[in-house]
Coordinates of C-alpha atoms in Angstrom, one line a residue:
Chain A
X278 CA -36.2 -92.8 47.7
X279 CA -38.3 -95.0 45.9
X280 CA -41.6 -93.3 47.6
X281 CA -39.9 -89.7 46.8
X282 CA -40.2 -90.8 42.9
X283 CA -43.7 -92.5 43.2
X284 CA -45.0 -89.2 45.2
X285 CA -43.1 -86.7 42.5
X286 CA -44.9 -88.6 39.6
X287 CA -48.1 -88.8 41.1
X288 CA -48.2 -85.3 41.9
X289 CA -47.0 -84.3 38.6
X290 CA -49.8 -86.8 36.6
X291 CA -52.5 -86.1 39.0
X292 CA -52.2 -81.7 38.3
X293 CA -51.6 -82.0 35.0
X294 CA -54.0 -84.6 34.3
X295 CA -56.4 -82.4 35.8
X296 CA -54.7 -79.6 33.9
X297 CA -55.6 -81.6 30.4
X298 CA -59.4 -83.0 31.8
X299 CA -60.7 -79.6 32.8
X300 CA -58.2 -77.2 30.6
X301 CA -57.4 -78.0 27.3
X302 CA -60.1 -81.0 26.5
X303 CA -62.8 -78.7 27.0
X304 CA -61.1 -76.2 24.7
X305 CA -60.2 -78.7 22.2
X306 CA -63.8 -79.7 22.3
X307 CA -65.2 -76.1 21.9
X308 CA -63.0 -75.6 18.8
X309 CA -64.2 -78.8 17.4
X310 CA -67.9 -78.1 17.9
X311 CA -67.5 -74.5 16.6
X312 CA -66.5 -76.2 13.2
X313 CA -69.5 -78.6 13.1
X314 CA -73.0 -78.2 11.5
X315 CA -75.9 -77.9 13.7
X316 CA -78.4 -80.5 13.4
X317 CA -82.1 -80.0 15.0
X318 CA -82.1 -83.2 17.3
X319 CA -78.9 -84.0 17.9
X320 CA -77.5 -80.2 18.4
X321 CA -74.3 -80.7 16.0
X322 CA -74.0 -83.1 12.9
X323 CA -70.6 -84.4 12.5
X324 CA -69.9 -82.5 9.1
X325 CA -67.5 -80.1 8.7
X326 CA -68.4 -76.8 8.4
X327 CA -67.6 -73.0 8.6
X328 CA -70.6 -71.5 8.5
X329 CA -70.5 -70.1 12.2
X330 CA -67.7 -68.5 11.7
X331 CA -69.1 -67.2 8.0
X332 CA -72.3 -65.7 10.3
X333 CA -69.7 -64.2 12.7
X334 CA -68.7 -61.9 10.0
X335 CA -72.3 -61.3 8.5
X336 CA -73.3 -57.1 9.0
X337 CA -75.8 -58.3 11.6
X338 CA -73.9 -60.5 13.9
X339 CA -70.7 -58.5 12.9
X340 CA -72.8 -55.4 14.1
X341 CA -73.0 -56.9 17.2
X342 CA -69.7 -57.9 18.1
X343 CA -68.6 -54.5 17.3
X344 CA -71.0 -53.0 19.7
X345 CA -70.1 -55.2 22.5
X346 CA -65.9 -54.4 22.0
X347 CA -67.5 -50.9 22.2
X348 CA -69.3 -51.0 25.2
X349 CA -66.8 -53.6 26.9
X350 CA -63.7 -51.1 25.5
X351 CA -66.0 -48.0 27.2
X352 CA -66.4 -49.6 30.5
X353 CA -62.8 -50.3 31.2
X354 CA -61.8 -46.8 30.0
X355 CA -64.1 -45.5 32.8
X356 CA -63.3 -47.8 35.1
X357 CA -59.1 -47.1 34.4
X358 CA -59.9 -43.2 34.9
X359 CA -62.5 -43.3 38.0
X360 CA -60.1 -46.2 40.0
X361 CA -56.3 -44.6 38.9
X362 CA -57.1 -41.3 41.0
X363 CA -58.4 -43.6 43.7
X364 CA -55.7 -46.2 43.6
X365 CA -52.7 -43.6 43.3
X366 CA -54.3 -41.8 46.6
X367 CA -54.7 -45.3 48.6
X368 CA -51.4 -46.5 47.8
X369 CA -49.7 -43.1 48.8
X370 CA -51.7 -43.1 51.8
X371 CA -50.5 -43.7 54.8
X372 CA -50.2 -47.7 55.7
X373 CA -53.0 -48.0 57.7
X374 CA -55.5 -46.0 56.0
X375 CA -54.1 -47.3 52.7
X376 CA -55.3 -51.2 53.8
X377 CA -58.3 -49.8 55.4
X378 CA -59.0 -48.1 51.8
X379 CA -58.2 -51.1 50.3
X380 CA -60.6 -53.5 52.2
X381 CA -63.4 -50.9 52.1
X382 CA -63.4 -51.5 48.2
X383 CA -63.4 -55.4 48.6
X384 CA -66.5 -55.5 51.1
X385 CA -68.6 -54.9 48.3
X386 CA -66.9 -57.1 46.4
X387 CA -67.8 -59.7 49.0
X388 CA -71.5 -60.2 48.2
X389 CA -73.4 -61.9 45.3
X390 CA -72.6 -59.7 41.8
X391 CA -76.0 -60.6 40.8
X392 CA -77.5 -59.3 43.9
X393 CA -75.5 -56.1 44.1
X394 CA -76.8 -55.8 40.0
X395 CA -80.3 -56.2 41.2
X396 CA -79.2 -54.0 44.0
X397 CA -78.3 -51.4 41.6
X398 CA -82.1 -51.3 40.4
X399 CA -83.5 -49.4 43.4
X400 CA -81.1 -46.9 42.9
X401 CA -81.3 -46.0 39.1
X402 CA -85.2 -46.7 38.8
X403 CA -87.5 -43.7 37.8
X404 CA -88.4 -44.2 41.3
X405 CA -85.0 -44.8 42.6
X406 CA -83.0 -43.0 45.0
X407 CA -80.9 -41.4 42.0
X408 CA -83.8 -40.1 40.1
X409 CA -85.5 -38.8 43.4
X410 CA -82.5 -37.2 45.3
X411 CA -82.2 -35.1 41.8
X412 CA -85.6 -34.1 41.8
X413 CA -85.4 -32.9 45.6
X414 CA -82.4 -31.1 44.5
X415 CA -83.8 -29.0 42.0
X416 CA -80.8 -30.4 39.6
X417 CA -83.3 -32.0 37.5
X418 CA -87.5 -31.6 36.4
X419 CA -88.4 -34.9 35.6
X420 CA -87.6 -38.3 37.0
X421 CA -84.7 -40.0 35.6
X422 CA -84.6 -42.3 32.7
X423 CA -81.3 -44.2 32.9
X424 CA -83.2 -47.9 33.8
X425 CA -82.9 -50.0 30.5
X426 CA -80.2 -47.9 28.9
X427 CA -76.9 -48.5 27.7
X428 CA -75.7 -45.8 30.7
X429 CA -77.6 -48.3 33.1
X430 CA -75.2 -51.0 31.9
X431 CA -72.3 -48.7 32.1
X432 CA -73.3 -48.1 35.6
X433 CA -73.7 -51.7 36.4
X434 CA -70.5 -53.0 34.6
X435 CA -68.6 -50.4 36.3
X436 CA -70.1 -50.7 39.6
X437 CA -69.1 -54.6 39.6
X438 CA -65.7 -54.3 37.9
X439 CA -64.2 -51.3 39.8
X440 CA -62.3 -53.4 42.2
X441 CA -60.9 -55.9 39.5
X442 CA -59.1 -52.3 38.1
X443 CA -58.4 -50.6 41.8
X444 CA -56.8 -53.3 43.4
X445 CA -53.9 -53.9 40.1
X446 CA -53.3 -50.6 40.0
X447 CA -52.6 -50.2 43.6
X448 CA -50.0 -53.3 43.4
X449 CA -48.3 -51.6 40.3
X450 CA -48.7 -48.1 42.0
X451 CA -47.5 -49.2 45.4
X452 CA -44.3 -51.0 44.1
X453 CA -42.6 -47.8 42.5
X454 CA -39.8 -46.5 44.4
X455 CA -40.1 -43.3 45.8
X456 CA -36.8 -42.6 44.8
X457 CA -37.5 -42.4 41.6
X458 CA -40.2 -39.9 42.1
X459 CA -38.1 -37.6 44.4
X460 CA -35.3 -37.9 41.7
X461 CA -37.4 -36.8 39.1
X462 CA -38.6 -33.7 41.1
X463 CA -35.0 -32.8 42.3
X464 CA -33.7 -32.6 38.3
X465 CA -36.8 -30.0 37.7
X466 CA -39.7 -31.9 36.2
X467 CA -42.9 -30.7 36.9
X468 CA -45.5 -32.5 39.0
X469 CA -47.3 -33.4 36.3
X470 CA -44.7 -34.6 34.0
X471 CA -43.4 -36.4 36.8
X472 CA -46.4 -37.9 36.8
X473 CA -46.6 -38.7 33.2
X474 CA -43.2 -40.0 32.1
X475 CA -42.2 -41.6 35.8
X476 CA -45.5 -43.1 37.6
X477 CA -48.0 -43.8 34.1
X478 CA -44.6 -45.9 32.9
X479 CA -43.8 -47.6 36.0
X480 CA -47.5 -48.6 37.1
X481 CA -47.7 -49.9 33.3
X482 CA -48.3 -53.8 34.0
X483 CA -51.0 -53.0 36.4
X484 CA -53.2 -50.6 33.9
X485 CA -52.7 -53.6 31.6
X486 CA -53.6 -56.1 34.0
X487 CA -56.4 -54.2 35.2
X488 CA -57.9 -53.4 31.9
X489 CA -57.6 -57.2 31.4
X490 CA -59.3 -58.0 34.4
X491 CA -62.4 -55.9 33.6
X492 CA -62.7 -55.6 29.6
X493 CA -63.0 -59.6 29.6
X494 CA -65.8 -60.4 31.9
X495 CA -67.1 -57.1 30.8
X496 CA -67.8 -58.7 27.6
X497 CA -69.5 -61.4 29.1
X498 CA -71.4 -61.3 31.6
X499 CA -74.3 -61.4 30.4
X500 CA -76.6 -60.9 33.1
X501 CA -75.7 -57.0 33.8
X502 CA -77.4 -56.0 30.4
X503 CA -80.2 -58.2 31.3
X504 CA -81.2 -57.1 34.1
X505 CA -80.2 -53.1 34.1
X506 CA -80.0 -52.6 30.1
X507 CA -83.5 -54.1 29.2
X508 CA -83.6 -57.3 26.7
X509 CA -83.1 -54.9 23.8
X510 CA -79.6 -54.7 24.1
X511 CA -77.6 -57.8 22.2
X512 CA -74.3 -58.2 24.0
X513 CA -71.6 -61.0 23.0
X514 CA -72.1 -63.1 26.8
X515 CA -75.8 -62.4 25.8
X516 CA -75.3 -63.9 22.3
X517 CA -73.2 -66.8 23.5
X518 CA -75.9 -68.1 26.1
X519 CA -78.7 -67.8 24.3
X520 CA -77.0 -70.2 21.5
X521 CA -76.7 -72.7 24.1
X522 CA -79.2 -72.2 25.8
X523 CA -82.5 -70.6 23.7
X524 CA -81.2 -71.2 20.0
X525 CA -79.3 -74.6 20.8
X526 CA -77.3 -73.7 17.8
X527 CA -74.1 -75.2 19.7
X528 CA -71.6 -74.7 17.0
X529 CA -72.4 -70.9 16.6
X530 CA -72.2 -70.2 20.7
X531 CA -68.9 -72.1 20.5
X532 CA -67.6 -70.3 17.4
X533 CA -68.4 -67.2 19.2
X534 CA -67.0 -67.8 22.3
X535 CA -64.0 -68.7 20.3
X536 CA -64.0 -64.8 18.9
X537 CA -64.0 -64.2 22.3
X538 CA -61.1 -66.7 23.4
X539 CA -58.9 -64.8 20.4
X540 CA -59.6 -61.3 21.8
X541 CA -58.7 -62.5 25.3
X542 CA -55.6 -64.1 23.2
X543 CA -54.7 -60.9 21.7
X544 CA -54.8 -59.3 25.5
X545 CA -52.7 -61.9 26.8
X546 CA -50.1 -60.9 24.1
X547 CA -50.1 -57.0 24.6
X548 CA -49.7 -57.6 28.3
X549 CA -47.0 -59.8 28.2
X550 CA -45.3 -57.3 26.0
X551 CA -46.2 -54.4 28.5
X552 CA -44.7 -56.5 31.5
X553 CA -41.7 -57.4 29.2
X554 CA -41.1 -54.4 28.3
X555 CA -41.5 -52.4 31.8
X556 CA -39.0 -55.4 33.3
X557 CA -36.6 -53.8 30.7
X558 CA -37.0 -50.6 32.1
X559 CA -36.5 -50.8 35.4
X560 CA -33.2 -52.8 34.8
X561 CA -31.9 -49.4 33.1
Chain B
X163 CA -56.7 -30.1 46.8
X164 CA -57.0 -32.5 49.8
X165 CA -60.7 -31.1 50.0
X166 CA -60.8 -32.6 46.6
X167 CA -59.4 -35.3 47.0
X168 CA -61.3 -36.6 50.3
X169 CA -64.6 -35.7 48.1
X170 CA -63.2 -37.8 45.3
X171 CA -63.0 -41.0 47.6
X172 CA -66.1 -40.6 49.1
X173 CA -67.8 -40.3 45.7
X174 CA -66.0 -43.7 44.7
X175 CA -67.5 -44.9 48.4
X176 CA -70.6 -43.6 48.0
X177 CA -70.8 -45.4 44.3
X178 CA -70.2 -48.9 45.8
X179 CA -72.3 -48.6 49.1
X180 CA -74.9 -46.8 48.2
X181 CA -76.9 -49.9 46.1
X182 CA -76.2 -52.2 49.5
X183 CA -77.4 -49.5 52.2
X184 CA -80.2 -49.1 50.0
X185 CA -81.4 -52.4 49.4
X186 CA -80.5 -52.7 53.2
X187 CA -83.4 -50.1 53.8
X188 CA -86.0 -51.7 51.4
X189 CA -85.5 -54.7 53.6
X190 CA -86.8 -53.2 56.4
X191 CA -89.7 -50.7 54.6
X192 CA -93.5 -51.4 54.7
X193 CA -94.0 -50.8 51.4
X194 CA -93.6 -53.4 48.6
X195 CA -93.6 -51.2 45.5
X196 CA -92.2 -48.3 46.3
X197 CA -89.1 -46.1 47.9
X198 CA -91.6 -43.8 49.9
X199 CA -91.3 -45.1 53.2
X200 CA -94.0 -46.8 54.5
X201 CA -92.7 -47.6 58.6
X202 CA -90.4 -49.7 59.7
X203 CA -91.1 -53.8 59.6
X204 CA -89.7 -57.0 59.9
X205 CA -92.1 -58.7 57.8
X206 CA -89.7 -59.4 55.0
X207 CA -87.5 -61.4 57.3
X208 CA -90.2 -63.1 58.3
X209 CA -91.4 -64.1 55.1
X210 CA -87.8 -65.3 54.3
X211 CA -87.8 -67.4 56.8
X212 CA -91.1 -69.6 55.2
X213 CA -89.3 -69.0 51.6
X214 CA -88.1 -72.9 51.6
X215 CA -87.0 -72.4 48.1
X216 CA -84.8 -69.6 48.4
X217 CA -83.1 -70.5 51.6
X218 CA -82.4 -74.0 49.8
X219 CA -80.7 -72.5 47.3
X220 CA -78.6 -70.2 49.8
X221 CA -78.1 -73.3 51.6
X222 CA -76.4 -75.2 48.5
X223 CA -74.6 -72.0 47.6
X224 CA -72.6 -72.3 50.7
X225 CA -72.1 -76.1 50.8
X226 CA -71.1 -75.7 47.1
X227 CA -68.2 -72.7 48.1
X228 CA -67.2 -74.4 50.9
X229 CA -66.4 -77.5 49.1
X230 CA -65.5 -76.2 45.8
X231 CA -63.0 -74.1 47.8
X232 CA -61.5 -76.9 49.5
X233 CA -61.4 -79.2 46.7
X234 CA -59.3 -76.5 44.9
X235 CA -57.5 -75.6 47.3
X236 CA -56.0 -79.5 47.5
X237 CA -55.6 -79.4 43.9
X238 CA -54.0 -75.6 43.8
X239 CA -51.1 -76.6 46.6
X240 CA -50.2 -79.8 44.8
X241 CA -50.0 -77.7 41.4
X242 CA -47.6 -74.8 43.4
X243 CA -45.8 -76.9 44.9
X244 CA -45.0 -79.3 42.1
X245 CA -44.0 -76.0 39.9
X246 CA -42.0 -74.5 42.8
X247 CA -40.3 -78.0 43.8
X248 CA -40.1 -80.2 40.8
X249 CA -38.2 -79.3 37.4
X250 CA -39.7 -81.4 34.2
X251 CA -40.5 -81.1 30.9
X252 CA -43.7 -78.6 29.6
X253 CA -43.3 -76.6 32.9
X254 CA -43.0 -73.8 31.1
X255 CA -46.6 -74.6 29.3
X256 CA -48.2 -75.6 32.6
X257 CA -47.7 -71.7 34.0
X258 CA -48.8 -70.8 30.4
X259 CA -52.2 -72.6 31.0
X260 CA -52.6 -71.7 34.9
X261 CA -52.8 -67.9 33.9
X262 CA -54.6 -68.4 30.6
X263 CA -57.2 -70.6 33.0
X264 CA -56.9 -67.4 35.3
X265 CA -57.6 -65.1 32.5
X266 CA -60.3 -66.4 30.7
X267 CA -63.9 -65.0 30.6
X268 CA -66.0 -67.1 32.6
X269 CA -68.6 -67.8 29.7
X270 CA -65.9 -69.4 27.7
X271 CA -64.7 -71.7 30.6
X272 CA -68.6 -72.1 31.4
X273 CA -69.6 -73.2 27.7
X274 CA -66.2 -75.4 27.1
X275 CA -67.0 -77.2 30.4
X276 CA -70.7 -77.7 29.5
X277 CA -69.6 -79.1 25.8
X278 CA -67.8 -81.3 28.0
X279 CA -70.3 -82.3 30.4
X280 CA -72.9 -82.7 27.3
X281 CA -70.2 -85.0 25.3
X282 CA -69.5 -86.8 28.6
X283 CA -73.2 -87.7 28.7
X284 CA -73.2 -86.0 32.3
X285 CA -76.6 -84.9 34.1
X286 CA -76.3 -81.6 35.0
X287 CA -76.3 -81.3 38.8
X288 CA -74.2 -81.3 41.9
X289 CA -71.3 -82.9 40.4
X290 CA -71.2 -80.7 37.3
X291 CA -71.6 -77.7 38.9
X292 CA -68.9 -78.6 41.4
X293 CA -66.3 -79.1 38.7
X294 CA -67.2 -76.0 37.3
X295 CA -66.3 -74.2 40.6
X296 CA -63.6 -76.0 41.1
X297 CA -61.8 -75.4 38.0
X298 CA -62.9 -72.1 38.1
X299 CA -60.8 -71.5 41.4
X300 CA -57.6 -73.6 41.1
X301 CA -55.6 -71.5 39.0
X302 CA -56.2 -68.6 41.3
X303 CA -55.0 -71.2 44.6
X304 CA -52.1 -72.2 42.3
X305 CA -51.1 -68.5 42.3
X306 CA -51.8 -67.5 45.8
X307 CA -49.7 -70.2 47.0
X308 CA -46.8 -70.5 44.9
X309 CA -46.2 -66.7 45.6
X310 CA -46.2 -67.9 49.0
X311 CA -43.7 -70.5 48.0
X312 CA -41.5 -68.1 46.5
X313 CA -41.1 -66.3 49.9
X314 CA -39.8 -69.4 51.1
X315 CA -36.2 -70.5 52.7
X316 CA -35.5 -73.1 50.1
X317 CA -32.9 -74.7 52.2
X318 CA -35.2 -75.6 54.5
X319 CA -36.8 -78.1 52.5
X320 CA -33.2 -79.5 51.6
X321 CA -32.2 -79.9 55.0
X322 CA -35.2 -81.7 55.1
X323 CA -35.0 -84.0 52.7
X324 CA -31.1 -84.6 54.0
X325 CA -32.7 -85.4 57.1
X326 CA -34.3 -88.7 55.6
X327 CA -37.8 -87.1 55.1
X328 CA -39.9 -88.9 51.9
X329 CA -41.0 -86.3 49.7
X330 CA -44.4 -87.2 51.6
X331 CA -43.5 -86.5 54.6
X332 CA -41.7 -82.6 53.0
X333 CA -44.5 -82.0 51.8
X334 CA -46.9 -82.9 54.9
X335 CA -44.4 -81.6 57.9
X336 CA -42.8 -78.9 56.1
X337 CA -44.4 -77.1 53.1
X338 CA -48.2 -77.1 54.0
X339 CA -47.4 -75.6 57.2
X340 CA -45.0 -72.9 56.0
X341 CA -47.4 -72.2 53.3
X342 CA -50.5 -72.1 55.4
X343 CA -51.3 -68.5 55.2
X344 CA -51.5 -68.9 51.7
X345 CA -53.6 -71.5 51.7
X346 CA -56.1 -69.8 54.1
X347 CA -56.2 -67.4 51.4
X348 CA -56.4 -69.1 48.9
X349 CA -59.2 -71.0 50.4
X350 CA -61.1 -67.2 51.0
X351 CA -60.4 -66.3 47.4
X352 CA -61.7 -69.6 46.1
X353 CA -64.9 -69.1 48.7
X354 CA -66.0 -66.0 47.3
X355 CA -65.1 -66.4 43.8
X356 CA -67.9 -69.4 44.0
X357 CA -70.0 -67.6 45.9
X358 CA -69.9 -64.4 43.7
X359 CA -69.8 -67.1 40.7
X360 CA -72.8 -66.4 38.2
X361 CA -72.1 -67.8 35.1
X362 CA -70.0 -70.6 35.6
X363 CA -73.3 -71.6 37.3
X364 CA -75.6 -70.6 34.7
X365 CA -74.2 -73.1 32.3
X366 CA -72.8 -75.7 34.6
X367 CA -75.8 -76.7 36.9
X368 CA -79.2 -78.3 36.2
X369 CA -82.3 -77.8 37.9
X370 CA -81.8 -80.4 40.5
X371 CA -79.6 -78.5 41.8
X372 CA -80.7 -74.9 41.9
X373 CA -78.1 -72.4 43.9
X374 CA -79.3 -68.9 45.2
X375 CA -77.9 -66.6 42.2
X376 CA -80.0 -68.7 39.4
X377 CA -82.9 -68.6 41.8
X378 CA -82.6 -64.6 42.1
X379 CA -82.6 -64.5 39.0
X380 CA -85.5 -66.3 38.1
X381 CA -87.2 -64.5 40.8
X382 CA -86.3 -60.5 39.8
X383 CA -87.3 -61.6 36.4
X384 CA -90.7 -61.5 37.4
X385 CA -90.4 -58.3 39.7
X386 CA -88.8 -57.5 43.1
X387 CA -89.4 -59.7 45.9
X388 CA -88.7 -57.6 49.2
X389 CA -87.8 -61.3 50.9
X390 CA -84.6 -61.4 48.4
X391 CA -83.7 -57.8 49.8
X392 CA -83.8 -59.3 53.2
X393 CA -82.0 -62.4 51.8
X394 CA -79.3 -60.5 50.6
X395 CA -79.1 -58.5 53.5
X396 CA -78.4 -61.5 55.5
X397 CA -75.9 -62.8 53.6
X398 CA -74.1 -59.6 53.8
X399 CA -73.9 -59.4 57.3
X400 CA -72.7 -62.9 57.6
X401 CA -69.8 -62.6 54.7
X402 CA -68.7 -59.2 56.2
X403 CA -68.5 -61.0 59.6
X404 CA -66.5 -64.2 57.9
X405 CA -64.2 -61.5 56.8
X406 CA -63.5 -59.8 59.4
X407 CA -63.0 -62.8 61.6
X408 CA -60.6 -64.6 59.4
X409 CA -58.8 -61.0 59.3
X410 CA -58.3 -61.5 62.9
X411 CA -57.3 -65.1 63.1
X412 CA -54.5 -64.3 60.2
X413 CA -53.4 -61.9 61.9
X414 CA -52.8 -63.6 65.4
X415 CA -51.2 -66.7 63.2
X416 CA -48.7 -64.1 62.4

C-alpha cells in the first residue's frame, strides 16, 4: 500500500512537474520579458517597461497585425468551404471508401511541410506546371504570375492546413445521427434546409475546432510566406522570428507573441462556448 | 450531381498530390533549371548520395522523431493515466493546460521555450531541440491515450488492485497493455508531428545540431537543388511505407 502511495505521488509530481518546467515557466517567462526594456548587449535590461506593447499598437506594426488576422482569417474561410464539401462526402461515404478518403488526405500530410512548401514552387512558378498547363490550354496568354503573391501564400497555407480542417469536420460530421436527418426530411424540410438548420448545427464543434486548428498556425508559420510570398510580405510568425532572431529585440518578439497567445485565448473561449452550447442541444 | 461530386474530390486530390508527383518527376529529369524535360536520369540520386550534409541532417531528423516520440510517449501515458486513475486537487487545471499546450501556435511554444533555454544558460543543440519536440508532442500522447482509457472496463483495474497488485504492477501488467493501441498511436502522431515540425526547430536548435528542414531551408534559399527533390522523394517513399506497415500490424493486433 505503501508503494501504491509512493508510485501515485510520483506520478502525479513527475507530470505536473513537467507540466510547470515546460508549460507555464516558459510562459511566465515570455510575459515577463515582453514587459522588459531591451538592452543592446544583454538583449533585455531589467526595467520595466511597456513600450512593446505601446509599438504593438503604433499604425505601422498595428498595420501589420491587421494584415496577418486578414490573411490568417482568409485562409481558414477557404479552407472551411473547400474541406466541408469534401468532409460531408467522405463521412457519408461508404465505410471503406470513407477511411480510404480519409487516409488519402493524411499521406500528404506525412512528409516534411517545408518540403511539400518548396514542393508547391514547381507548380506555381512562371515556369511551373500551373502556369504551363494554362498556356497549353488556351485558358490563358501569358505565363502566370501567382509566385511571390499574397494568392501564392493562400495557396501554400491552404495546401498545408487542409487536413487540420477535413479531418475535424469529418469527426463532427460522422457523429450525427442519421435519425435526425431522416426526421427532418420526413416532417417536410427541404434538402437544403435540412442541411442548414440540422447538419451546419450539429457538426458545430468540429467547424470550430477546425478553424482553430488552421487559423493559429496559419498566423505563424512563418516560413510559407517566405518562401512562396516573396520577403515583401510582413506576416506576424514573420515578425516574431525576426525579433528573436534578426532584430534581437526579445521583449517586442515576446510581446507579440503574447498578442498572439490572447487571440489563440479568445479562440479557446468561443469554442468552448460552441461545444457547450451544442452539448446543450443534443440533450434537447 | 455524383459527376460533380466525384470531380469535386479529385480536384481536392489533385490539389494535394499534384506538388509531390511533381517534384517526384523533377527528381528524375535531366534538366536542372527547368520543367521541359530533358530525359530521364538518376544523377540526382546519385548526387544525394555524396551530399554528406544533407543526409546528416535527414539522419538526425529521424533519431530526433524517434526519440522525441518515445520520450513523450512515456511522459503522455503517465499524464493519462494519472488523469484517468487518480482524483486530486488542480485536475481540472491540468486538462486546462494539456489542451491549451495542444492548441498553441507553435512559434509561441517555440519562442517561450527558447526564453527558457536562453535564461537557463542552455547551448542550443541536441538537448534543446529535444525538449522542444518533446513538449511539443506530449499533450497530443496525453489525449490519444486517455481517450483510449476512457474505453476502458474500469473494473478491471479494481479487480486488480483487489488482487494484491501495487499500483506498479496495475499499471505495468494491466493498463499499458490494454492501452497499447493508443500508445502505438500516439507514438505515430508524436513521430510525424516531429518530423513535420518546422518551427519548433527553427528556434529550439543550434547549429551543432542542424536537422534536414533548417538545412532545406537554407538550401532553397539560394535556389533549387534537384538532390533535395530526390531527398524528399526518398523520404516519401519511406514514410508512406512506415504507414502502411504499422496500418497492417494494428490491424492484426486487433
Amino acid at each position: 500500500m505503501k508503494d501504491s502511495r509512493l508510485f501515485k505521488r510520483f506520478i502525479i509530481g513527475g507530470v505536473l512537474g513537467w507540466m510547470t518546467l515546460f508549460g507555464a515557466i516558459p510562459t511566465f517567462l515570455l510575459v515577463g520579458v515582453s514587459f522588459l526594456s531591451r538592452h543592446p548587449d544583454n538583449l533585455v535590461e531589467p526595467t520595466f517597461s511597456l513600450t512593446s506593447y505601446m509599438r504593438l499598437l503604433e499604425p505601422e506594426l498595428g498595420a501589420m497585425v491587421l494584415h496577418s488576422l486578414f490573411l490568417a482569417a482568409t485562409a481558414t474561410l477557404l479552407c472551411l468551404l473547400i474541406g466541408y464539401p469534401f468532409a460531408y462526402i467522405s463521412a457519408r461515404a461508404i465505410k471503406r471508401y470513407s477511411r480510404l478518403m480519409l487516409l488519402l488526405v493524411m499521406i500528404p500530410f506525412w512528409t516534411n511541410s517545408l518540403i511539400r512548401t518548396y514542393a508547391m514552387v514547381a507548380v506555381l512558378k512562371a515556369d511551373g506546371i500551373l502556369s504551363k498547363t494554362l498556356l497549353f490550354l488556351g485558358i490563358i496568354d501569358a505565363p502566370l504570375k501567382i509566385m511571390y503573391t499574397q494568392t501564392a501564400i493562400f495557396i501554400g497555407l491552404i495546401y498545408t492546413l487542409l487536413p487540420f480542417m477535413i479531418l475535424p469536420l469529418y469527426a463532427a460530421i460522422e457523429k450525427i445521427d442519421g435519425k435526425l436527418v431522416e426526421a427532418s426530411r420526413d416532417l417536410g424540410a427541404s434538402k437544403w434546409t435540412t442541411f442548414r438548420k440540422i447538419t451546419i448545427p450539429l457538426s458545430m464543434p468540429g467547424i470550430v475546432s477546425g478553424c482553430m486548428l488552421v487559423f493559429l498556425p496559419a498566423l505563424g508559420m512563418f516560413y510559407i510566406p517566405d518562401i512562396l510570398g516573396g520577403a515583401r510580405t510582413m506576416l506576424l510568425g514573420n515578425y516574431i522570428r525576426d525579433q528573436f532572431l534578426a532584430t534581437r529585440d526579445l521583449p517586442m518578439g515576446a510581446a507579440a507573441s503574447i498578442a498572439m497567445t490572447l487571440i489563440m485565448g479568445c479562440m479557446l473561449v468561443l469554442y468552448y462556448r460552441s461545444v457547450r452550447r451544442s452539448g446543450r442541444r443534443a440533450r434537447l | 450531381m455524383k459527376l460533380l461530386k466525384s470531380a469535386y474530390v479529385g480536384l481536392v486530390y489533385l490539389f494535394l498530390y499534384l506538388p509531390l508527383v511533381v517534384m517526384a518527376v523533377y527528381s528524375f529529369n535531366a534538366s536542372k533549371y527547368s520543367l521541359s524535360w530533358k530525359g530521364f536520369t538518376l544523377k540526382w540520386y546519385g548526387k544525394l548520395l555524396s551530399n554528406t550534409t544533407l543526409l546528416d541532417a535527414a539522419v538526425r531528423s529521424m533519431t530526433i522523431a524517434v526519440v522525441s516520440a518515445t520520450v513523450a510517449c512515456l511522459i503522455g501515458t503517465l499524464g493519462a493515466f494519472m488523469l484517468h486513475q487518480y482524483r486530486f486537487k488542480g485536475r481540472r487545471a491540468v486538462f486546462g493546460g494539456v489542451f491549451v499546450m495542444m492548441m498553441s501556435p507553435d512559434i509561441v511554444i517555440a519562442i517561450s521555450l527558447l526564453v527558457l533555454f536562453l535564461g537557463a544558460g542552455f547551448t542550443l543543440g541536441f538537448w534543446t531541440l529535444l525538449m522542444g519536440h518533446v513538449t511539443l508532442c506530449v499533450p497530443f500522447v496525453i489525449a490519444t491515450v486517455y481517450s483510449r482509457f476512457r474505453g476502458f472496463d474500469r473494473s478491471v483495474v479494481e479487480a486488480a488492485r483487489d488482487l494484491g497488485a501495487s499500483e506498479y504492477q496495475v499499471f505495468r501488467k494491466v493498463v499499458i497493455p490494454m492501452a497499447m493501441p493508443g500508445l502505438m498511436a500516439g507514438w505515430l502522431l508524436s513521430f510525424t508531428l516531429s518530423l513535420d515540425d518546422v518551427i519548433i526547430s527553427f528556434f529550439t536548435t543550434g547549429p551543432t545540431y542542424e536537422v534536414l528542414p533548417l538545412r532545406i531551408y537554407s538550401m532553397v534559399r539560394l535556389g533549387i537543388k534537384p538532390d533535395v527533390n530526390a531527398l524528399s522523394v526518398v523520404m516519401i517513399g519511406i514514410t508512406v511505407v512506415a504507414v502502411i506497415l504499422s496500418r497492417r500490424l494494428l490491424k492484426e493486433k486487433r
